[in-house]
Coordinates of C-alpha atoms and ligand atoms in Angstrom, one line a residue:
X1 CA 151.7 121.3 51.9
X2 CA 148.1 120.6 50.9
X3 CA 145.3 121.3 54.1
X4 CA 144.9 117.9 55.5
X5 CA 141.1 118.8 55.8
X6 CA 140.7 121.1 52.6
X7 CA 141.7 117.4 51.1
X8 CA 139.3 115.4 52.9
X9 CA 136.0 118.0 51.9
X10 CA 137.4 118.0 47.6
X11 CA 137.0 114.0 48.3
X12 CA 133.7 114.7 50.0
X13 CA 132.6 116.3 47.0
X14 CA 133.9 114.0 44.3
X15 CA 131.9 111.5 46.0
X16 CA 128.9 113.6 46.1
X17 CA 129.3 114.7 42.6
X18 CA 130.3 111.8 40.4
X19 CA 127.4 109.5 42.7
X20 CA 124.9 112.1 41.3
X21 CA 126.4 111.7 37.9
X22 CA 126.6 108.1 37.6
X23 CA 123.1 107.7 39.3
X24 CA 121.9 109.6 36.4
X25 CA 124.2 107.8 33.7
X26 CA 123.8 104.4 34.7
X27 CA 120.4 104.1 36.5
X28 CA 118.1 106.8 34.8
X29 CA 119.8 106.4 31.8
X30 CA 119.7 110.4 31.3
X31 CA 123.0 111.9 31.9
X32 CA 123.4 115.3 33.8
X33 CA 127.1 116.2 31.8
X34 CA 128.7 115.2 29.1
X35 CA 131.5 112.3 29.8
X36 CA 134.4 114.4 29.7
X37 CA 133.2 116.5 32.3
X38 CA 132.6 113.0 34.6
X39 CA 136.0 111.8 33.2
X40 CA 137.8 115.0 34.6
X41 CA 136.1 114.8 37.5
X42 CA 137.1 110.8 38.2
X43 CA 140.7 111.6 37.3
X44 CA 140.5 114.5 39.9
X45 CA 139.5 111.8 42.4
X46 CA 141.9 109.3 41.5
X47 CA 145.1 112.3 41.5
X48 CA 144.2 112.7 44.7
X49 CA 143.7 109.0 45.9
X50 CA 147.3 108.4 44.1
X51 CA 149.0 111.2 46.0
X52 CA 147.0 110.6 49.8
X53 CA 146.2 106.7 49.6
X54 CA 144.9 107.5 53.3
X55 CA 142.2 108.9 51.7
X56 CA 140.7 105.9 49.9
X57 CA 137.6 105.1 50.9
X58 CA 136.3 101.9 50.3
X59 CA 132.9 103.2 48.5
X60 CA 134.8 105.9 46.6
X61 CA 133.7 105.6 43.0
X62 CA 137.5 104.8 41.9
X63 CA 137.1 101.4 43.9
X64 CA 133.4 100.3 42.2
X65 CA 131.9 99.2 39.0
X66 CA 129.4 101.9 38.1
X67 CA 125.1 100.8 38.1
X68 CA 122.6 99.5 39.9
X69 CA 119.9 96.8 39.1
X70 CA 116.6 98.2 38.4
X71 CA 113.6 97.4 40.6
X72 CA 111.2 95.4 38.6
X73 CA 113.8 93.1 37.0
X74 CA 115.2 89.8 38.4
X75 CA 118.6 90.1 39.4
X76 CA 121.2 88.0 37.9
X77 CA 124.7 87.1 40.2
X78 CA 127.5 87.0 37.7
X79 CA 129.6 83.4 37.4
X80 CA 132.6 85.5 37.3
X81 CA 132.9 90.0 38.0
X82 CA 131.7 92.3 34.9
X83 CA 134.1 95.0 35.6
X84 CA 135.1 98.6 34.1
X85 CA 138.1 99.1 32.4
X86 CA 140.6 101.8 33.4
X87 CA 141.2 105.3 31.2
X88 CA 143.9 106.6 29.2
X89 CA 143.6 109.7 27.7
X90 CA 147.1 110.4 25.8
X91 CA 150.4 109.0 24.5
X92 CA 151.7 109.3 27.8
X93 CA 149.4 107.6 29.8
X94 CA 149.3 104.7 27.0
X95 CA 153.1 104.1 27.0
X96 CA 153.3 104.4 30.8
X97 CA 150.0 101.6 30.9
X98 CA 152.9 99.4 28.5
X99 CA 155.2 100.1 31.0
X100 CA 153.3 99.1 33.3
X101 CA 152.0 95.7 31.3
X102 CA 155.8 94.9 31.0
X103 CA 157.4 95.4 34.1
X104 CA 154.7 92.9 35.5
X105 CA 154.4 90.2 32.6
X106 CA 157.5 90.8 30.2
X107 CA 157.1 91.5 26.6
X108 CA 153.5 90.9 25.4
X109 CA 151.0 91.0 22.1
X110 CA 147.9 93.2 22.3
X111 CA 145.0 93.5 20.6
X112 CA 143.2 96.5 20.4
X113 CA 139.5 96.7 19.5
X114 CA 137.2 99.7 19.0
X115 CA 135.3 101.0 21.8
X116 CA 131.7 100.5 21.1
X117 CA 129.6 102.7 23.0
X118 CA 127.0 101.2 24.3
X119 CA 126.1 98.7 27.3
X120 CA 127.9 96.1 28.4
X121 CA 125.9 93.0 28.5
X122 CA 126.2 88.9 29.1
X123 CA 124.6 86.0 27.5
X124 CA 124.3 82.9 28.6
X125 CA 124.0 79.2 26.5
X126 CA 123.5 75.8 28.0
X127 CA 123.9 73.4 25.4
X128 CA 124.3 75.7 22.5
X129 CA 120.7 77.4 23.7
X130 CA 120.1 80.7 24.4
X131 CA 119.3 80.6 28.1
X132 CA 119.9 84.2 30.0
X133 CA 121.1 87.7 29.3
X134 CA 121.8 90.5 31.6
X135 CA 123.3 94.1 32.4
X136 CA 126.3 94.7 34.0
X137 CA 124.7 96.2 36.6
X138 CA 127.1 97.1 39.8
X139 CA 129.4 94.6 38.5
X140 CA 128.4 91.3 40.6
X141 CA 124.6 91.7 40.1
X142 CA 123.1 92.2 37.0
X143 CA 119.3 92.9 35.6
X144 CA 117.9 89.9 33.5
X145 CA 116.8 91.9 30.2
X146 CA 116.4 88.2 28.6
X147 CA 113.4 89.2 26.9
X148 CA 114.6 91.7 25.4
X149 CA 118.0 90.6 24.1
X150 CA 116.2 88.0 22.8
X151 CA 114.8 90.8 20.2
X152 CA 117.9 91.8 18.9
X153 CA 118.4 89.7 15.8
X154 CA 122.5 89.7 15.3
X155 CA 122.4 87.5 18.7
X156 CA 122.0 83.4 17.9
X157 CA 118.9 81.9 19.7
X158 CA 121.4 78.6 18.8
X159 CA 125.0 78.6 18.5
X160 CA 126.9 76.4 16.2
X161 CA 128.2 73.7 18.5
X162 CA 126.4 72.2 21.7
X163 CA 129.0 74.3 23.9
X164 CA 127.8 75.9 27.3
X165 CA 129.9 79.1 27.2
X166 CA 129.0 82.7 28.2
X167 CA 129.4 85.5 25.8
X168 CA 130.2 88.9 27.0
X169 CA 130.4 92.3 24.6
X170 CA 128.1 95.7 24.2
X171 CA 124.8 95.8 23.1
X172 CA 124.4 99.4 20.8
X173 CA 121.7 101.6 18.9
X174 CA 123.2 102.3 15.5
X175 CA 123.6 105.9 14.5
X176 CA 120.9 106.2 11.8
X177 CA 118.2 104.4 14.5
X178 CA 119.1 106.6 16.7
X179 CA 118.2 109.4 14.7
X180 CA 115.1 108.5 13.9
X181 CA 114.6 107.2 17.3
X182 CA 115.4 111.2 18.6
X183 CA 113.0 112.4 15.6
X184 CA 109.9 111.0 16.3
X185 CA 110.3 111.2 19.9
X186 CA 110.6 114.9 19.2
X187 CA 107.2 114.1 17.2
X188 CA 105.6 113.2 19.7
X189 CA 106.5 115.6 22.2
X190 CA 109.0 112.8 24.6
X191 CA 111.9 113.6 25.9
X192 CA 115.1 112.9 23.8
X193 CA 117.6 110.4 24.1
X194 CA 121.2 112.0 24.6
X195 CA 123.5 110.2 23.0
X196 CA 123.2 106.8 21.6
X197 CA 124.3 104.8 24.1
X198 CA 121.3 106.2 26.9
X199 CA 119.5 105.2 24.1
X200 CA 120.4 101.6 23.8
X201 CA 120.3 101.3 27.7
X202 CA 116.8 102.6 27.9
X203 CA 115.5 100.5 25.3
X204 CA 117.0 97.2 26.7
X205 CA 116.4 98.3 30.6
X206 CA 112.8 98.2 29.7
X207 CA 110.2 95.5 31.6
X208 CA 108.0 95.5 28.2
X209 CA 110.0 93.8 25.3
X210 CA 108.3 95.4 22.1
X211 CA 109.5 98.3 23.4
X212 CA 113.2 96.7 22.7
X213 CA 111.8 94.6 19.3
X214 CA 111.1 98.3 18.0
X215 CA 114.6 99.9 18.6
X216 CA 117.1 98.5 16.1
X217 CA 119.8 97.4 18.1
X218 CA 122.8 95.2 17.6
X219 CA 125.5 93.9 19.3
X220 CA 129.3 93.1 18.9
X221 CA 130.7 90.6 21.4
X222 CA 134.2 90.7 22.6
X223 CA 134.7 88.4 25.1
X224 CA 134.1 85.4 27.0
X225 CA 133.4 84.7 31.1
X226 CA 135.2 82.4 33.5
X227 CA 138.4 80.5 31.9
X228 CA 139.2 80.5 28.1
X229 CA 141.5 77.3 28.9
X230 CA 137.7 75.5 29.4
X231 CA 137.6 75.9 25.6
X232 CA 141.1 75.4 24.7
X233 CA 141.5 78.7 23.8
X234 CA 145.4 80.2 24.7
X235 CA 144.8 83.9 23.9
X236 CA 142.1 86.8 23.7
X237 CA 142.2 86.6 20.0
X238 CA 141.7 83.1 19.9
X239 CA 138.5 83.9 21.8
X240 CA 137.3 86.3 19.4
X241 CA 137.7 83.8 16.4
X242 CA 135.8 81.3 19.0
X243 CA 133.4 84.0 19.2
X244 CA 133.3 83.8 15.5
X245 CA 132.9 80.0 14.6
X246 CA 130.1 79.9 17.2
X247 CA 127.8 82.2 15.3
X248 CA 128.3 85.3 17.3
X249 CA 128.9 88.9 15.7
X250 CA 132.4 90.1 16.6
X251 CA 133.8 93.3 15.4
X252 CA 136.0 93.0 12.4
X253 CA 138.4 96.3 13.4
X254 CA 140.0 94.5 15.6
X255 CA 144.2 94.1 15.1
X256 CA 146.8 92.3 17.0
X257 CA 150.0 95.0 17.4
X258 CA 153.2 93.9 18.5
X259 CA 154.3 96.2 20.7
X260 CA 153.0 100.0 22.2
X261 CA 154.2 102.0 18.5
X262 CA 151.8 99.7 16.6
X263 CA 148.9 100.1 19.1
X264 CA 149.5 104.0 18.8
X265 CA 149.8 104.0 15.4
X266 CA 146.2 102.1 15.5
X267 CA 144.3 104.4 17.5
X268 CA 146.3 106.9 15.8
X269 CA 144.2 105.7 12.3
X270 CA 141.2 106.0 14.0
X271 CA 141.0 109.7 15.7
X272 CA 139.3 111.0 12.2
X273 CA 137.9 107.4 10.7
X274 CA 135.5 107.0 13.6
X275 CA 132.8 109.5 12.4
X276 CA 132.4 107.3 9.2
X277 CA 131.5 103.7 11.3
X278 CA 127.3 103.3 11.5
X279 CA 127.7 102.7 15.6
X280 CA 129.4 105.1 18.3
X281 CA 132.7 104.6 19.8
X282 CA 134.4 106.6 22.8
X283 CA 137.7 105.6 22.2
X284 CA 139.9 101.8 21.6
X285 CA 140.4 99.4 24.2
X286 CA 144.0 98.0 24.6
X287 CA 144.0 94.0 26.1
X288 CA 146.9 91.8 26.5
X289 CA 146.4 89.2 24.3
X290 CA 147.7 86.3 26.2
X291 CA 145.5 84.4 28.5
X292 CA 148.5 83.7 30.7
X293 CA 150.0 86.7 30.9
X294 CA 146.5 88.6 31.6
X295 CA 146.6 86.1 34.8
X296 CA 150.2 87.4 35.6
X297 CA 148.5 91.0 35.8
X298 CA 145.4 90.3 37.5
X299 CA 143.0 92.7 38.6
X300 CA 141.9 95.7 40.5
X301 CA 138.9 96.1 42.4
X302 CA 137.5 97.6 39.1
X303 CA 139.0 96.8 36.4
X304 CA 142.0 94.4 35.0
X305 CA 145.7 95.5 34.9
X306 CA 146.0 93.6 31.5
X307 CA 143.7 96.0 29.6
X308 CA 142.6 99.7 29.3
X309 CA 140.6 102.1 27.4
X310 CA 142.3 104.7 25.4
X311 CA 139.1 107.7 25.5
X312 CA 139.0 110.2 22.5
X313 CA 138.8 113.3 23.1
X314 CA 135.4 114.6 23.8
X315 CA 133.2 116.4 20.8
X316 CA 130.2 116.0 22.0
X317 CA 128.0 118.6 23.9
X318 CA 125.6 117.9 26.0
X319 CA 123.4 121.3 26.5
X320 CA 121.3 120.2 30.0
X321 CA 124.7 119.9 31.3
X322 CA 124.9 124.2 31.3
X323 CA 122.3 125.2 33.6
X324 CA 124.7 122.7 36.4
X325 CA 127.4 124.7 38.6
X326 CA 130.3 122.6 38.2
X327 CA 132.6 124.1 40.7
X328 CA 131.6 122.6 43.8
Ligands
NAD401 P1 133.9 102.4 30.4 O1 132.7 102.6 29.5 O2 135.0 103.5 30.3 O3 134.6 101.0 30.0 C1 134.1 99.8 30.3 C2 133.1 99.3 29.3 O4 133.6 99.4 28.0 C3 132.8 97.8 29.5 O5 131.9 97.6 30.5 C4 132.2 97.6 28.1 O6 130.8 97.8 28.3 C5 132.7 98.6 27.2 N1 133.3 98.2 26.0 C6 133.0 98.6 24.7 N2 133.8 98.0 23.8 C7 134.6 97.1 24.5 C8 135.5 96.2 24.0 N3 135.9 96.1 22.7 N4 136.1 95.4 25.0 C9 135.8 95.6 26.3 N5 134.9 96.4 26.8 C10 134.3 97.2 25.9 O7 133.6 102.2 31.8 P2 132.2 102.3 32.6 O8 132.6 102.1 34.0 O9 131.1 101.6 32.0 O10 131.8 103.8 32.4 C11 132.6 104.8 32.6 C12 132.4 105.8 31.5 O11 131.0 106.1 31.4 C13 133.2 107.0 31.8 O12 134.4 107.0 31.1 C14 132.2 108.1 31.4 O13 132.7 108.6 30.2 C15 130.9 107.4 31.2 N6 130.0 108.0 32.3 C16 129.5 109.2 32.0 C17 128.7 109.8 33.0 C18 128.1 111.1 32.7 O14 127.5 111.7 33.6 N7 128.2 111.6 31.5 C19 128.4 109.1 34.2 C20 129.0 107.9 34.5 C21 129.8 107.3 33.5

């Protein structure tokens, strides 16, 4: 039997410890350990919310969209929630996520995609225009990085049809900038960037835009806000073609898998490909590719039941993180 109190102080801590590390992740764009060490720590947390619901608090880190709005920019209020996805780390956890997905909406299609590792970002068209672009942010508010996203040349200042839509997918620094990014920041004496995707954040979290017209970034879109049906689109990977004819960059990787073996055996043909792609990814995202059955599954506070991200394993190593006792 598990001290009552001894339980309460570990949650304490988790709090404490993954606030600290997504403060430093998603605000300062400079993170204090490498993501498997936050990922263990979160799926610590969410054990022990599983096994003592009691102790769900409702401003535990399982129940929010990591980030906060910078102060400088104008904050943007989302038509619709930006959330997180969930985590699965093994064949396990995938086929029980399948489970899961059939118990609550029958048999189903997915689609898997690659899991770019960047930030998450919106953009807005009225009339086929360009109009506004933001972060994620906590999930409901956003920073406007207009300006800036404006820079980045794979996203259309005009779309291809008059359509107002809104566009969601990840804005990245591609391997090779990054490098050189790292090199002449090292040049010059500035701190370096720790992985690619800090790097992409900082540059677009940035009030002065040449800053972001200097970086190199792209973008992949993979999605699009409020109701598909508005566009007469049945499925996510009618969507992504939509995403397509409009003028947007879309990730060609993506697959369509029957059933659970065929999204394994894609993420299976990844685990030693991914090194060769030009852009980070952290692992393949798994979404139910009917629009219908994603509503039978709904959401969580955080993320939706109709989709999750499978994470590779970690290879990275993130020397800052030593000097940190990580036993609290
Ligand atoms: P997440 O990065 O695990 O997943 C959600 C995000 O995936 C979306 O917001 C979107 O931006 C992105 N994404 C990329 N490709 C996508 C695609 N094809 N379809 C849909 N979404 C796609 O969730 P999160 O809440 O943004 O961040 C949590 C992750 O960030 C953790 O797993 C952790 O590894 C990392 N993190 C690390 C630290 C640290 O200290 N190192 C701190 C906080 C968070």
């Amino acid at each position: 039997m598990e001290d009552q109190l001894q339980l309460e102080q570990r949650v304490k801590e988790l709090h404490k410890l993954l606030n600290e590390y997504g403060h430093a992740y998603y605000v300062l764009d400079k993170p204090l350990v490498p993501d498997s060490e936050y990922d263990a720590r979160m799926r610590e947390l969410i054990d022990l919310e599983e096994r003592h619901p009691d102790l769900i608090m409702p401003d535990s880190p399982t129940q929010r969209v990591g980030g906060e709005v910078l102060p400088g920019f104008t904050k943007v209020v989302h038509d619709t929630p930006m959330l997180s996805l969930s985590n699965v780390f093994n064949e396990e956890d995938i086929r029980e996520f399948d489970r899961r997905v059939r118990a609550d909406a029958g048999d189903v299609t997915y689609v898997c995609e690659l899991k770019i590792d960047g930030l998450a970002i919106s953009l807005k068209y009225e009339n086929g225009r360009f109009k506004q672009g933001a972060t994620r942010g906590d999930g409901t508010v956003g920073e406007d990085i207009t300006t800036n996203l404006r820079t980045i040349r794979a996203i259309p200042l005009k779309l291809s049809e008059d359509v107002t839509i809104e566009a969601r997918g990840e804005a990245y620094m591609p391997k090779k900038s990054f490098m050189k990014l790292n090199e002449h920041r090292e040049e010059e004496g500035l701190d370096v960037f720790a992985n690619p995707r800090n790097a992409a954040a900082g540059s677009l979290r940035q009030l002065d835009p040449k800053i972001a017209a200097k970086r190199n970034l792209s973008v992949f879109m993979y999605g699009i806000g409020g109701e598909g049906a508005a566009y007469g689109l049945d499925a996510h990977s009618e969507a992504l073609d939509y995403l397509d004819r409009l003028g947007f960059r879309t990730n060609p990787e993506r697959r369509r898998c029957q059933d659970i073996d065929e999204v394994i055996a894609y993420i299976e043909s990844w685990q030693d490909r991914r090194q060769d792609l030009s852009y980070e990814i952290d692992g393949i995202v798994i979404k139910v590719d009917s629009f219908s059955r994603q509503e039978d599954l709904g959401f969580t506070a955080k993320s939706p039941r109709w989709a999750t991200a499978y994470k590779f394993p970690a290879e990275e190593v993130v020397t800052t993180l030593l000097d940190i006792e990580l036993t609290v």
